[in-house]
mmCIF file with all atom_site columns, C-alpha atoms in Angstrom:
data_model
loop_
_atom_site.group_PDB
_atom_site.id
_atom_site.type_symbol
_atom_site.label_atom_id
_atom_site.label_alt_id
_atom_site.label_comp_id
_atom_site.label_asym_id
_atom_site.label_entity_id
_atom_site.label_seq_id
_atom_site.pdbx_PDB_ins_code
_atom_site.Cartn_x
_atom_site.Cartn_y
_atom_site.Cartn_z
_atom_site.occupancy
_atom_site.B_iso_or_equiv
_atom_site.pdbx_formal_charge
_atom_site.auth_seq_id
_atom_site.auth_comp_id
_atom_site.auth_asym_id
_atom_site.auth_atom_id
_atom_site.pdbx_PDB_model_num
ATOM 1   C CA . UNK A 1 1   ? 29.033 -53.357 103.640 1.00 66.00 ? 1   UNK A CA 1
ATOM 2   C CA . UNK A 1 2   ? 27.333 -52.984 100.278 1.00 72.00 ? 2   UNK A CA 1
ATOM 3   C CA . UNK A 1 3   ? 25.179 -49.967 99.725  1.00 93.00 ? 3   UNK A CA 1
ATOM 4   C CA . UNK A 1 4   ? 24.572 -46.639 98.070  1.00 95.00 ? 4   UNK A CA 1
ATOM 5   C CA . UNK A 1 5   ? 26.415 -43.521 99.173  1.00 96.00 ? 5   UNK A CA 1
ATOM 6   C CA . UNK A 1 6   ? 25.124 -40.062 98.391  1.00 97.00 ? 6   UNK A CA 1
ATOM 7   C CA . UNK A 1 7   ? 27.092 -36.897 99.046  1.00 95.00 ? 7   UNK A CA 1
ATOM 8   C CA . UNK A 1 8   ? 26.862 -34.279 100.262 1.00 95.00 ? 8   UNK A CA 1
ATOM 9   C CA . UNK A 1 9   ? 23.935 -34.724 102.643 1.00 95.00 ? 9   UNK A CA 1
ATOM 10  C CA . UNK A 1 10  ? 23.268 -30.995 102.660 1.00 95.00 ? 10  UNK A CA 1
ATOM 11  C CA . UNK A 1 11  ? 24.092 -28.550 99.878  1.00 93.00 ? 11  UNK A CA 1
ATOM 12  C CA . UNK A 1 12  ? 23.419 -24.872 99.384  1.00 91.00 ? 12  UNK A CA 1
ATOM 13  C CA . UNK A 1 13  ? 23.339 -23.202 96.000  1.00 88.00 ? 13  UNK A CA 1
ATOM 14  C CA . UNK A 1 14  ? 23.283 -19.604 94.958  1.00 88.00 ? 14  UNK A CA 1
ATOM 15  C CA . UNK A 1 15  ? 21.132 -18.439 92.096  1.00 84.00 ? 15  UNK A CA 1
ATOM 16  C CA . UNK A 1 16  ? 22.797 -19.190 88.735  1.00 85.00 ? 16  UNK A CA 1
ATOM 17  C CA . UNK A 1 17  ? 25.158 -21.861 90.029  1.00 90.00 ? 17  UNK A CA 1
ATOM 18  C CA . UNK A 1 18  ? 25.413 -25.453 88.881  1.00 93.00 ? 18  UNK A CA 1
ATOM 19  C CA . UNK A 1 19  ? 25.848 -28.075 91.578  1.00 94.00 ? 19  UNK A CA 1
ATOM 20  C CA . UNK A 1 20  ? 26.607 -31.785 91.361  1.00 96.00 ? 20  UNK A CA 1
ATOM 21  C CA . UNK A 1 21  ? 25.245 -34.482 93.657  1.00 97.00 ? 21  UNK A CA 1
ATOM 22  C CA . UNK A 1 22  ? 27.281 -37.644 93.946  1.00 98.00 ? 22  UNK A CA 1
ATOM 23  C CA . UNK A 1 23  ? 25.886 -41.188 93.977  1.00 98.00 ? 23  UNK A CA 1
ATOM 24  C CA . UNK A 1 24  ? 28.113 -44.245 94.309  1.00 97.00 ? 24  UNK A CA 1
ATOM 25  C CA . UNK A 1 25  ? 27.056 -47.872 94.719  1.00 97.00 ? 25  UNK A CA 1
ATOM 26  C CA . UNK A 1 26  ? 29.041 -51.033 95.413  1.00 95.00 ? 26  UNK A CA 1
ATOM 27  C CA . UNK A 1 27  ? 26.135 -53.438 94.939  1.00 94.00 ? 27  UNK A CA 1
ATOM 28  C CA . UNK A 1 28  ? 27.155 -54.294 91.377  1.00 93.00 ? 28  UNK A CA 1
ATOM 29  C CA . UNK A 1 29  ? 23.738 -53.150 90.159  1.00 93.00 ? 29  UNK A CA 1
ATOM 30  C CA . UNK A 1 30  ? 23.324 -52.304 86.499  1.00 91.00 ? 30  UNK A CA 1
ATOM 31  C CA . UNK A 1 31  ? 20.491 -49.793 86.838  1.00 92.00 ? 31  UNK A CA 1
ATOM 32  C CA . UNK A 1 32  ? 20.620 -46.498 88.714  1.00 95.00 ? 32  UNK A CA 1
ATOM 33  C CA . UNK A 1 33  ? 18.023 -43.784 89.260  1.00 95.00 ? 33  UNK A CA 1
ATOM 34  C CA . UNK A 1 34  ? 17.604 -40.231 90.502  1.00 97.00 ? 34  UNK A CA 1
ATOM 35  C CA . UNK A 1 35  ? 14.388 -39.149 92.170  1.00 96.00 ? 35  UNK A CA 1
ATOM 36  C CA . UNK A 1 36  ? 13.265 -35.795 93.484  1.00 97.00 ? 36  UNK A CA 1
ATOM 37  C CA . UNK A 1 37  ? 11.049 -35.589 96.570  1.00 96.00 ? 37  UNK A CA 1
ATOM 38  C CA . UNK A 1 38  ? 8.884  -32.586 97.387  1.00 93.00 ? 38  UNK A CA 1
ATOM 39  C CA . UNK A 1 39  ? 6.373  -32.410 100.253 1.00 82.00 ? 39  UNK A CA 1
ATOM 40  C CA . UNK A 1 40  ? 3.049  -34.000 99.347  1.00 75.00 ? 40  UNK A CA 1
ATOM 41  C CA . UNK A 1 41  ? 4.203  -35.211 95.924  1.00 77.00 ? 41  UNK A CA 1
ATOM 42  C CA . UNK A 1 42  ? 5.948  -38.491 96.584  1.00 87.00 ? 42  UNK A CA 1
ATOM 43  C CA . UNK A 1 43  ? 8.991  -39.295 94.468  1.00 93.00 ? 43  UNK A CA 1
ATOM 44  C CA . UNK A 1 44  ? 9.362  -38.168 90.880  1.00 94.00 ? 44  UNK A CA 1
ATOM 45  C CA . UNK A 1 45  ? 11.873 -39.629 88.453  1.00 94.00 ? 45  UNK A CA 1
ATOM 46  C CA . UNK A 1 46  ? 14.521 -37.290 87.048  1.00 96.00 ? 46  UNK A CA 1
ATOM 47  C CA . UNK A 1 47  ? 16.844 -39.628 85.114  1.00 96.00 ? 47  UNK A CA 1
ATOM 48  C CA . UNK A 1 48  ? 17.684 -43.308 85.021  1.00 94.00 ? 48  UNK A CA 1
ATOM 49  C CA . UNK A 1 49  ? 20.431 -45.433 83.549  1.00 94.00 ? 49  UNK A CA 1
ATOM 50  C CA . UNK A 1 50  ? 20.236 -49.142 82.797  1.00 91.00 ? 50  UNK A CA 1
ATOM 51  C CA . UNK A 1 51  ? 23.813 -49.532 81.591  1.00 91.00 ? 51  UNK A CA 1
ATOM 52  C CA . UNK A 1 52  ? 27.106 -47.658 81.458  1.00 94.00 ? 52  UNK A CA 1
ATOM 53  C CA . UNK A 1 53  ? 27.214 -44.792 78.941  1.00 95.00 ? 53  UNK A CA 1
ATOM 54  C CA . UNK A 1 54  ? 23.449 -44.816 78.492  1.00 94.00 ? 54  UNK A CA 1
ATOM 55  C CA . UNK A 1 55  ? 20.679 -42.958 80.335  1.00 95.00 ? 55  UNK A CA 1
ATOM 56  C CA . UNK A 1 56  ? 17.092 -41.848 79.775  1.00 94.00 ? 56  UNK A CA 1
ATOM 57  C CA . UNK A 1 57  ? 15.051 -38.870 80.867  1.00 95.00 ? 57  UNK A CA 1
ATOM 58  C CA . UNK A 1 58  ? 12.382 -39.307 83.477  1.00 92.00 ? 58  UNK A CA 1
ATOM 59  C CA . UNK A 1 59  ? 9.296  -37.184 84.085  1.00 91.00 ? 59  UNK A CA 1
ATOM 60  C CA . UNK A 1 60  ? 11.094 -34.037 85.288  1.00 95.00 ? 60  UNK A CA 1
ATOM 61  C CA . UNK A 1 61  ? 14.496 -34.013 83.531  1.00 96.00 ? 61  UNK A CA 1
ATOM 62  C CA . UNK A 1 62  ? 14.455 -30.342 82.528  1.00 96.00 ? 62  UNK A CA 1
ATOM 63  C CA . UNK A 1 63  ? 17.216 -28.415 84.276  1.00 95.00 ? 63  UNK A CA 1
ATOM 64  C CA . UNK A 1 64  ? 19.141 -31.544 85.236  1.00 97.00 ? 64  UNK A CA 1
ATOM 65  C CA . UNK A 1 65  ? 21.943 -33.554 83.628  1.00 97.00 ? 65  UNK A CA 1
ATOM 66  C CA . UNK A 1 66  ? 23.621 -36.877 84.407  1.00 98.00 ? 66  UNK A CA 1
ATOM 67  C CA . UNK A 1 67  ? 26.500 -39.055 83.294  1.00 97.00 ? 67  UNK A CA 1
ATOM 68  C CA . UNK A 1 68  ? 27.204 -42.775 83.643  1.00 97.00 ? 68  UNK A CA 1
ATOM 69  C CA . UNK A 1 69  ? 30.860 -43.350 82.870  1.00 97.00 ? 69  UNK A CA 1
ATOM 70  C CA . UNK A 1 70  ? 31.277 -46.110 85.431  1.00 96.00 ? 70  UNK A CA 1
ATOM 71  C CA . UNK A 1 71  ? 28.890 -48.781 86.658  1.00 96.00 ? 71  UNK A CA 1
ATOM 72  C CA . UNK A 1 72  ? 29.359 -47.631 90.248  1.00 97.00 ? 72  UNK A CA 1
ATOM 73  C CA . UNK A 1 73  ? 28.716 -43.925 89.741  1.00 98.00 ? 73  UNK A CA 1
ATOM 74  C CA . UNK A 1 74  ? 25.748 -41.842 88.582  1.00 98.00 ? 74  UNK A CA 1
ATOM 75  C CA . UNK A 1 75  ? 26.242 -38.141 89.419  1.00 98.00 ? 75  UNK A CA 1
ATOM 76  C CA . UNK A 1 76  ? 23.413 -35.632 89.013  1.00 98.00 ? 76  UNK A CA 1
ATOM 77  C CA . UNK A 1 77  ? 24.056 -32.001 88.053  1.00 97.00 ? 77  UNK A CA 1
ATOM 78  C CA . UNK A 1 78  ? 21.430 -29.440 88.935  1.00 95.00 ? 78  UNK A CA 1
ATOM 79  C CA . UNK A 1 79  ? 21.911 -26.637 86.444  1.00 93.00 ? 79  UNK A CA 1
ATOM 80  C CA . UNK A 1 80  ? 20.948 -22.976 86.623  1.00 88.00 ? 80  UNK A CA 1
ATOM 81  C CA . UNK A 1 81  ? 18.110 -23.796 84.225  1.00 88.00 ? 81  UNK A CA 1
ATOM 82  C CA . UNK A 1 82  ? 16.285 -25.627 87.027  1.00 88.00 ? 82  UNK A CA 1
ATOM 83  C CA . UNK A 1 83  ? 14.043 -22.866 88.374  1.00 87.00 ? 83  UNK A CA 1
ATOM 84  C CA . UNK A 1 84  ? 12.961 -24.495 91.603  1.00 90.00 ? 84  UNK A CA 1
ATOM 85  C CA . UNK A 1 85  ? 15.771 -26.814 92.702  1.00 92.00 ? 85  UNK A CA 1
ATOM 86  C CA . UNK A 1 86  ? 15.149 -26.773 96.450  1.00 94.00 ? 86  UNK A CA 1
ATOM 87  C CA . UNK A 1 87  ? 14.202 -30.372 97.242  1.00 95.00 ? 87  UNK A CA 1
ATOM 88  C CA . UNK A 1 88  ? 15.348 -33.682 98.640  1.00 96.00 ? 88  UNK A CA 1
ATOM 89  C CA . UNK A 1 89  ? 17.151 -35.869 96.087  1.00 97.00 ? 89  UNK A CA 1
ATOM 90  C CA . UNK A 1 90  ? 17.296 -39.641 96.291  1.00 97.00 ? 90  UNK A CA 1
ATOM 91  C CA . UNK A 1 91  ? 19.544 -41.962 94.327  1.00 97.00 ? 91  UNK A CA 1
ATOM 92  C CA . UNK A 1 92  ? 18.637 -45.624 93.902  1.00 96.00 ? 92  UNK A CA 1
ATOM 93  C CA . UNK A 1 93  ? 19.866 -48.751 92.162  1.00 95.00 ? 93  UNK A CA 1
ATOM 94  C CA . UNK A 1 94  ? 18.454 -52.126 91.198  1.00 92.00 ? 94  UNK A CA 1
ATOM 95  C CA . UNK A 1 95  ? 19.586 -55.403 89.697  1.00 85.00 ? 95  UNK A CA 1
ATOM 96  C CA . UNK A 1 96  ? 16.331 -56.385 88.075  1.00 75.00 ? 96  UNK A CA 1
ATOM 97  C CA . UNK A 1 97  ? 12.731 -55.295 87.808  1.00 70.00 ? 97  UNK A CA 1
ATOM 98  C CA . UNK A 1 98  ? 12.281 -55.878 91.521  1.00 78.00 ? 98  UNK A CA 1
ATOM 99  C CA . UNK A 1 99  ? 12.873 -53.472 94.350  1.00 87.00 ? 99  UNK A CA 1
ATOM 100 C CA . UNK A 1 100 ? 15.030 -50.367 94.361  1.00 92.00 ? 100 UNK A CA 1
ATOM 101 C CA . UNK A 1 101 ? 17.730 -49.808 96.956  1.00 94.00 ? 101 UNK A CA 1
ATOM 102 C CA . UNK A 1 102 ? 18.062 -46.206 98.063  1.00 95.00 ? 102 UNK A CA 1
ATOM 103 C CA . UNK A 1 103 ? 20.800 -43.956 99.352  1.00 96.00 ? 103 UNK A CA 1
ATOM 104 C CA . UNK A 1 104 ? 20.270 -41.646 102.322 1.00 95.00 ? 104 UNK A CA 1
ATOM 105 C CA . UNK A 1 105 ? 19.518 -38.651 100.151 1.00 96.00 ? 105 UNK A CA 1
ATOM 106 C CA . UNK A 1 106 ? 20.835 -35.141 99.608  1.00 96.00 ? 106 UNK A CA 1
ATOM 107 C CA . UNK A 1 107 ? 19.045 -31.974 100.644 1.00 95.00 ? 107 UNK A CA 1
ATOM 108 C CA . UNK A 1 108 ? 19.581 -29.062 98.243  1.00 95.00 ? 108 UNK A CA 1
ATOM 109 C CA . UNK A 1 109 ? 18.621 -25.537 99.261  1.00 93.00 ? 109 UNK A CA 1
ATOM 110 C CA . UNK A 1 110 ? 18.790 -22.463 97.052  1.00 88.00 ? 110 UNK A CA 1
ATOM 111 C CA . UNK A 1 111 ? 19.891 -19.335 98.863  1.00 84.00 ? 111 UNK A CA 1
ATOM 112 C CA . UNK B 2 1   ? 1.290  -44.305 82.177  1.00 70.00 ? 1   UNK B CA 1
ATOM 113 C CA . UNK B 2 2   ? 0.822  -46.102 85.442  1.00 81.00 ? 2   UNK B CA 1
ATOM 114 C CA . UNK B 2 3   ? -0.407 -44.070 88.398  1.00 91.00 ? 3   UNK B CA 1
ATOM 115 C CA . UNK B 2 4   ? -0.422 -44.835 92.096  1.00 95.00 ? 4   UNK B CA 1
ATOM 116 C CA . UNK B 2 5   ? -2.907 -43.204 94.466  1.00 96.00 ? 5   UNK B CA 1
ATOM 117 C CA . UNK B 2 6   ? -2.754 -43.034 98.237  1.00 96.00 ? 6   UNK B CA 1
ATOM 118 C CA . UNK B 2 7   ? -5.938 -41.373 99.416  1.00 95.00 ? 7   UNK B CA 1
ATOM 119 C CA . UNK B 2 8   ? -4.935 -40.977 103.067 1.00 96.00 ? 8   UNK B CA 1
ATOM 120 C CA . UNK B 2 9   ? -2.403 -38.151 103.569 1.00 95.00 ? 9   UNK B CA 1
ATOM 121 C CA . UNK B 2 10  ? -2.293 -38.853 107.309 1.00 97.00 ? 10  UNK B CA 1
ATOM 122 C CA . UNK B 2 11  ? -3.248 -41.711 109.594 1.00 97.00 ? 11  UNK B CA 1
ATOM 123 C CA . UNK B 2 12  ? -2.837 -42.323 113.300 1.00 97.00 ? 12  UNK B CA 1
ATOM 124 C CA . UNK B 2 13  ? -2.933 -45.461 115.402 1.00 98.00 ? 13  UNK B CA 1
ATOM 125 C CA . UNK B 2 14  ? -2.666 -46.298 119.058 1.00 98.00 ? 14  UNK B CA 1
ATOM 126 C CA . UNK B 2 15  ? 0.379  -48.289 120.080 1.00 97.00 ? 15  UNK B CA 1
ATOM 127 C CA . UNK B 2 16  ? -0.290 -52.059 119.912 1.00 97.00 ? 16  UNK B CA 1
ATOM 128 C CA . UNK B 2 17  ? -3.340 -51.547 117.687 1.00 98.00 ? 17  UNK B CA 1
ATOM 129 C CA . UNK B 2 18  ? -3.762 -52.364 113.984 1.00 98.00 ? 18  UNK B CA 1
ATOM 130 C CA . UNK B 2 19  ? -3.864 -49.878 111.130 1.00 98.00 ? 19  UNK B CA 1
ATOM 131 C CA . UNK B 2 20  ? -4.459 -50.257 107.391 1.00 98.00 ? 20  UNK B CA 1
ATOM 132 C CA . UNK B 2 21  ? -3.006 -47.931 104.760 1.00 98.00 ? 21  UNK B CA 1
ATOM 133 C CA . UNK B 2 22  ? -4.744 -47.797 101.392 1.00 98.00 ? 22  UNK B CA 1
ATOM 134 C CA . UNK B 2 23  ? -3.287 -47.772 97.891  1.00 98.00 ? 23  UNK B CA 1
ATOM 135 C CA . UNK B 2 24  ? -4.827 -48.072 94.442  1.00 98.00 ? 24  UNK B CA 1
ATOM 136 C CA . UNK B 2 25  ? -3.070 -48.134 91.106  1.00 97.00 ? 25  UNK B CA 1
ATOM 137 C CA . UNK B 2 26  ? -3.917 -47.910 87.467  1.00 95.00 ? 26  UNK B CA 1
ATOM 138 C CA . UNK B 2 27  ? -2.273 -50.129 84.843  1.00 91.00 ? 27  UNK B CA 1
ATOM 139 C CA . UNK B 2 28  ? -3.076 -52.068 81.698  1.00 89.00 ? 28  UNK B CA 1
ATOM 140 C CA . UNK B 2 29  ? -0.225 -54.528 82.249  1.00 88.00 ? 29  UNK B CA 1
ATOM 141 C CA . UNK B 2 30  ? -0.789 -58.067 83.452  1.00 86.00 ? 30  UNK B CA 1
ATOM 142 C CA . UNK B 2 31  ? 2.451  -58.581 85.336  1.00 88.00 ? 31  UNK B CA 1
ATOM 143 C CA . UNK B 2 32  ? 4.051  -56.163 87.738  1.00 92.00 ? 32  UNK B CA 1
ATOM 144 C CA . UNK B 2 33  ? 5.410  -55.691 91.226  1.00 93.00 ? 33  UNK B CA 1
ATOM 145 C CA . UNK B 2 34  ? 3.946  -53.670 94.073  1.00 96.00 ? 34  UNK B CA 1
ATOM 146 C CA . UNK B 2 35  ? 5.853  -52.346 97.059  1.00 96.00 ? 35  UNK B CA 1
ATOM 147 C CA . UNK B 2 36  ? 5.446  -50.543 100.328 1.00 98.00 ? 36  UNK B CA 1
ATOM 148 C CA . UNK B 2 37  ? 8.373  -48.381 101.419 1.00 97.00 ? 37  UNK B CA 1
ATOM 149 C CA . UNK B 2 38  ? 8.820  -46.720 104.794 1.00 97.00 ? 38  UNK B CA 1
ATOM 150 C CA . UNK B 2 39  ? 10.560 -43.357 105.152 1.00 96.00 ? 39  UNK B CA 1
ATOM 151 C CA . UNK B 2 40  ? 11.340 -42.490 108.790 1.00 94.00 ? 40  UNK B CA 1
ATOM 152 C CA . UNK B 2 41  ? 12.528 -39.022 109.862 1.00 89.00 ? 41  UNK B CA 1
ATOM 153 C CA . UNK B 2 42  ? 16.052 -39.970 108.750 1.00 86.00 ? 42  UNK B CA 1
ATOM 154 C CA . UNK B 2 43  ? 14.628 -39.878 105.177 1.00 89.00 ? 43  UNK B CA 1
ATOM 155 C CA . UNK B 2 44  ? 16.169 -43.256 104.265 1.00 90.00 ? 44  UNK B CA 1
ATOM 156 C CA . UNK B 2 45  ? 13.743 -45.281 102.131 1.00 94.00 ? 45  UNK B CA 1
ATOM 157 C CA . UNK B 2 46  ? 13.314 -48.776 103.569 1.00 95.00 ? 46  UNK B CA 1
ATOM 158 C CA . UNK B 2 47  ? 11.523 -51.602 101.794 1.00 95.00 ? 47  UNK B CA 1
ATOM 159 C CA . UNK B 2 48  ? 8.720  -52.953 103.974 1.00 97.00 ? 48  UNK B CA 1
ATOM 160 C CA . UNK B 2 49  ? 7.106  -55.554 101.746 1.00 97.00 ? 49  UNK B CA 1
ATOM 161 C CA . UNK B 2 50  ? 6.705  -56.496 98.106  1.00 95.00 ? 50  UNK B CA 1
ATOM 162 C CA . UNK B 2 51  ? 4.080  -58.389 96.111  1.00 96.00 ? 51  UNK B CA 1
ATOM 163 C CA . UNK B 2 52  ? 4.380  -60.024 92.709  1.00 93.00 ? 52  UNK B CA 1
ATOM 164 C CA . UNK B 2 53  ? 1.166  -59.615 90.736  1.00 92.00 ? 53  UNK B CA 1
ATOM 165 C CA . UNK B 2 54  ? 1.190  -63.213 89.470  1.00 91.00 ? 54  UNK B CA 1
ATOM 166 C CA . UNK B 2 55  ? 1.084  -64.517 93.039  1.00 90.00 ? 55  UNK B CA 1
ATOM 167 C CA . UNK B 2 56  ? -2.395 -64.845 94.509  1.00 86.00 ? 56  UNK B CA 1
ATOM 168 C CA . UNK B 2 57  ? -1.128 -65.252 98.051  1.00 92.00 ? 57  UNK B CA 1
ATOM 169 C CA . UNK B 2 58  ? -0.802 -62.028 99.984  1.00 95.00 ? 58  UNK B CA 1
ATOM 170 C CA . UNK B 2 59  ? 2.719  -61.207 101.141 1.00 94.00 ? 59  UNK B CA 1
ATOM 171 C CA . UNK B 2 60  ? 3.530  -61.006 104.843 1.00 94.00 ? 60  UNK B CA 1
ATOM 172 C CA . UNK B 2 61  ? 6.621  -59.837 106.722 1.00 94.00 ? 61  UNK B CA 1
ATOM 173 C CA . UNK B 2 62  ? 6.289  -60.254 110.474 1.00 95.00 ? 62  UNK B CA 1
ATOM 174 C CA . UNK B 2 63  ? 3.776  -57.588 111.619 1.00 97.00 ? 63  UNK B CA 1
ATOM 175 C CA . UNK B 2 64  ? 3.270  -56.279 108.077 1.00 97.00 ? 64  UNK B CA 1
ATOM 176 C CA . UNK B 2 65  ? 0.877  -57.829 105.595 1.00 97.00 ? 65  UNK B CA 1
ATOM 177 C CA . UNK B 2 66  ? -0.859 -56.767 102.424 1.00 97.00 ? 66  UNK B CA 1
ATOM 178 C CA . UNK B 2 67  ? -4.302 -57.219 100.961 1.00 97.00 ? 67  UNK B CA 1
ATOM 179 C CA . UNK B 2 68  ? -3.732 -57.475 97.217  1.00 96.00 ? 68  UNK B CA 1
ATOM 180 C CA . UNK B 2 69  ? -6.877 -57.286 95.111  1.00 96.00 ? 69  UNK B CA 1
ATOM 181 C CA . UNK B 2 70  ? -5.700 -57.517 91.497  1.00 94.00 ? 70  UNK B CA 1
ATOM 182 C CA . UNK B 2 71  ? -9.088 -57.057 89.849  1.00 94.00 ? 71  UNK B CA 1
ATOM 183 C CA . UNK B 2 72  ? -9.805 -54.001 91.954  1.00 95.00 ? 72  UNK B CA 1
ATOM 184 C CA . UNK B 2 73  ? -6.198 -52.748 91.543  1.00 96.00 ? 73  UNK B CA 1
ATOM 185 C CA . UNK B 2 74  ? -5.934 -52.298 95.260  1.00 97.00 ? 74  UNK B CA 1
ATOM 186 C CA . UNK B 2 75  ? -2.898 -52.920 97.479  1.00 97.00 ? 75  UNK B CA 1
ATOM 187 C CA . UNK B 2 76  ? -3.381 -52.053 101.153 1.00 98.00 ? 76  UNK B CA 1
ATOM 188 C CA . UNK B 2 77  ? -0.825 -52.435 103.944 1.00 98.00 ? 77  UNK B CA 1
ATOM 189 C CA . UNK B 2 78  ? -1.837 -53.718 107.367 1.00 98.00 ? 78  UNK B CA 1
ATOM 190 C CA . UNK B 2 79  ? 0.421  -53.062 110.339 1.00 98.00 ? 79  UNK B CA 1
ATOM 191 C CA . UNK B 2 80  ? -0.400 -55.192 113.366 1.00 98.00 ? 80  UNK B CA 1
ATOM 192 C CA . UNK B 2 81  ? 0.696  -54.520 116.949 1.00 97.00 ? 81  UNK B CA 1
ATOM 193 C CA . UNK B 2 82  ? 1.854  -51.018 115.976 1.00 97.00 ? 82  UNK B CA 1
ATOM 194 C CA . UNK B 2 83  ? 5.039  -49.799 117.589 1.00 97.00 ? 83  UNK B CA 1
ATOM 195 C CA . UNK B 2 84  ? 6.394  -46.299 118.122 1.00 97.00 ? 84  UNK B CA 1
ATOM 196 C CA . UNK B 2 85  ? 9.129  -47.085 115.603 1.00 96.00 ? 85  UNK B CA 1
ATOM 197 C CA . UNK B 2 86  ? 6.514  -47.585 112.899 1.00 97.00 ? 86  UNK B CA 1
ATOM 198 C CA . UNK B 2 87  ? 5.874  -43.846 112.791 1.00 97.00 ? 87  UNK B CA 1
ATOM 199 C CA . UNK B 2 88  ? 6.988  -42.690 109.336 1.00 97.00 ? 88  UNK B CA 1
ATOM 200 C CA . UNK B 2 89  ? 5.888  -41.798 105.837 1.00 96.00 ? 89  UNK B CA 1
ATOM 201 C CA . UNK B 2 90  ? 4.720  -44.841 103.912 1.00 98.00 ? 90  UNK B CA 1
ATOM 202 C CA . UNK B 2 91  ? 4.858  -44.944 100.131 1.00 97.00 ? 91  UNK B CA 1
ATOM 203 C CA . UNK B 2 92  ? 3.102  -47.382 97.855  1.00 97.00 ? 92  UNK B CA 1
ATOM 204 C CA . UNK B 2 93  ? 4.962  -48.096 94.611  1.00 96.00 ? 93  UNK B CA 1
ATOM 205 C CA . UNK B 2 94  ? 4.411  -49.874 91.284  1.00 95.00 ? 94  UNK B CA 1
ATOM 206 C CA . UNK B 2 95  ? 6.915  -51.338 88.880  1.00 92.00 ? 95  UNK B CA 1
ATOM 207 C CA . UNK B 2 96  ? 6.345  -53.092 85.564  1.00 88.00 ? 96  UNK B CA 1
ATOM 208 C CA . UNK B 2 97  ? 7.689  -56.633 85.204  1.00 84.00 ? 97  UNK B CA 1
ATOM 209 C CA . UNK B 2 98  ? 8.327  -56.081 81.504  1.00 78.00 ? 98  UNK B CA 1
ATOM 210 C CA . UNK B 2 99  ? 10.284 -52.884 81.354  1.00 67.00 ? 99  UNK B CA 1
ATOM 211 C CA . UNK B 2 100 ? 13.309 -52.284 83.511  1.00 62.00 ? 100 UNK B CA 1
ATOM 212 C CA . UNK B 2 101 ? 12.516 -48.659 84.013  1.00 68.00 ? 101 UNK B CA 1
ATOM 213 C CA . UNK B 2 102 ? 11.269 -46.537 86.810  1.00 74.00 ? 102 UNK B CA 1
ATOM 214 C CA . UNK B 2 103 ? 9.223  -47.210 89.872  1.00 87.00 ? 103 UNK B CA 1
ATOM 215 C CA . UNK B 2 104 ? 6.019  -45.159 90.283  1.00 91.00 ? 104 UNK B CA 1
ATOM 216 C CA . UNK B 2 105 ? 5.234  -43.841 93.732  1.00 94.00 ? 105 UNK B CA 1
ATOM 217 C CA . UNK B 2 106 ? 2.128  -42.599 95.473  1.00 95.00 ? 106 UNK B CA 1
ATOM 218 C CA . UNK B 2 107 ? 2.133  -39.299 97.359  1.00 94.00 ? 107 UNK B CA 1
ATOM 219 C CA . UNK B 2 108 ? 2.588  -41.055 100.686 1.00 95.00 ? 108 UNK B CA 1
ATOM 220 C CA . UNK B 2 109 ? 0.733  -41.500 103.975 1.00 97.00 ? 109 UNK B CA 1
ATOM 221 C CA . UNK B 2 110 ? 2.130  -40.070 107.178 1.00 96.00 ? 110 UNK B CA 1
ATOM 222 C CA . UNK B 2 111 ? 1.560  -42.527 110.024 1.00 98.00 ? 111 UNK B CA 1
ATOM 223 C CA . UNK B 2 112 ? 1.571  -41.324 113.619 1.00 97.00 ? 112 UNK B CA 1
ATOM 224 C CA . UNK B 2 113 ? 1.726  -43.841 116.467 1.00 97.00 ? 113 UNK B CA 1
ATOM 225 C CA . UNK B 2 114 ? 0.295  -42.665 119.783 1.00 97.00 ? 114 UNK B CA 1
ATOM 226 C CA . UNK B 2 115 ? 1.712  -44.120 123.004 1.00 95.00 ? 115 UNK B CA 1
#
């Protein structure tokens, strides 16, 4: 079945560590997105990519990095510069300006 | 920048009754899309319904319907014959029809369904 796969579902990070969240899609969508979800704040955009080898910062890109080397993959790295990384992270993709399709999310906790 | 406001952090409804969730948005664009997403405890975001701004007719999907008031920039979701499985967080979202960029979300409304 076509869809978006995020891994891992749960991730723990120690202070000062970088961690990478995986996002893979087999929907043949050009655009991919990373959102962060905190309680009471809805979803906030971290980064998005409309085409391979190109991506743009969203509203809260500081402390995060991404790459888009393949159409199917859009990994997100949470760096040690992100001071409050504990959150739920959602990856999404779309084929046009219509709806986004979401993965099941990854929960990151800082120890 | 476009903003989306959901003024009801929590709502509750009796099973089989009807409930309406409110959403307002701010934009200077003439063409856009509006969405309602459901996020159950599994945290998976599920599209409930979408509305194209150029369409005057309100969208409906089975028990879900919207009241789209373009001049008032209002986009409410009505759930009829509420079921226990409707309990979830509901997010209203906006997306421009001109720029293939991000989708803007409201803060969400937590819906509880009482048996």
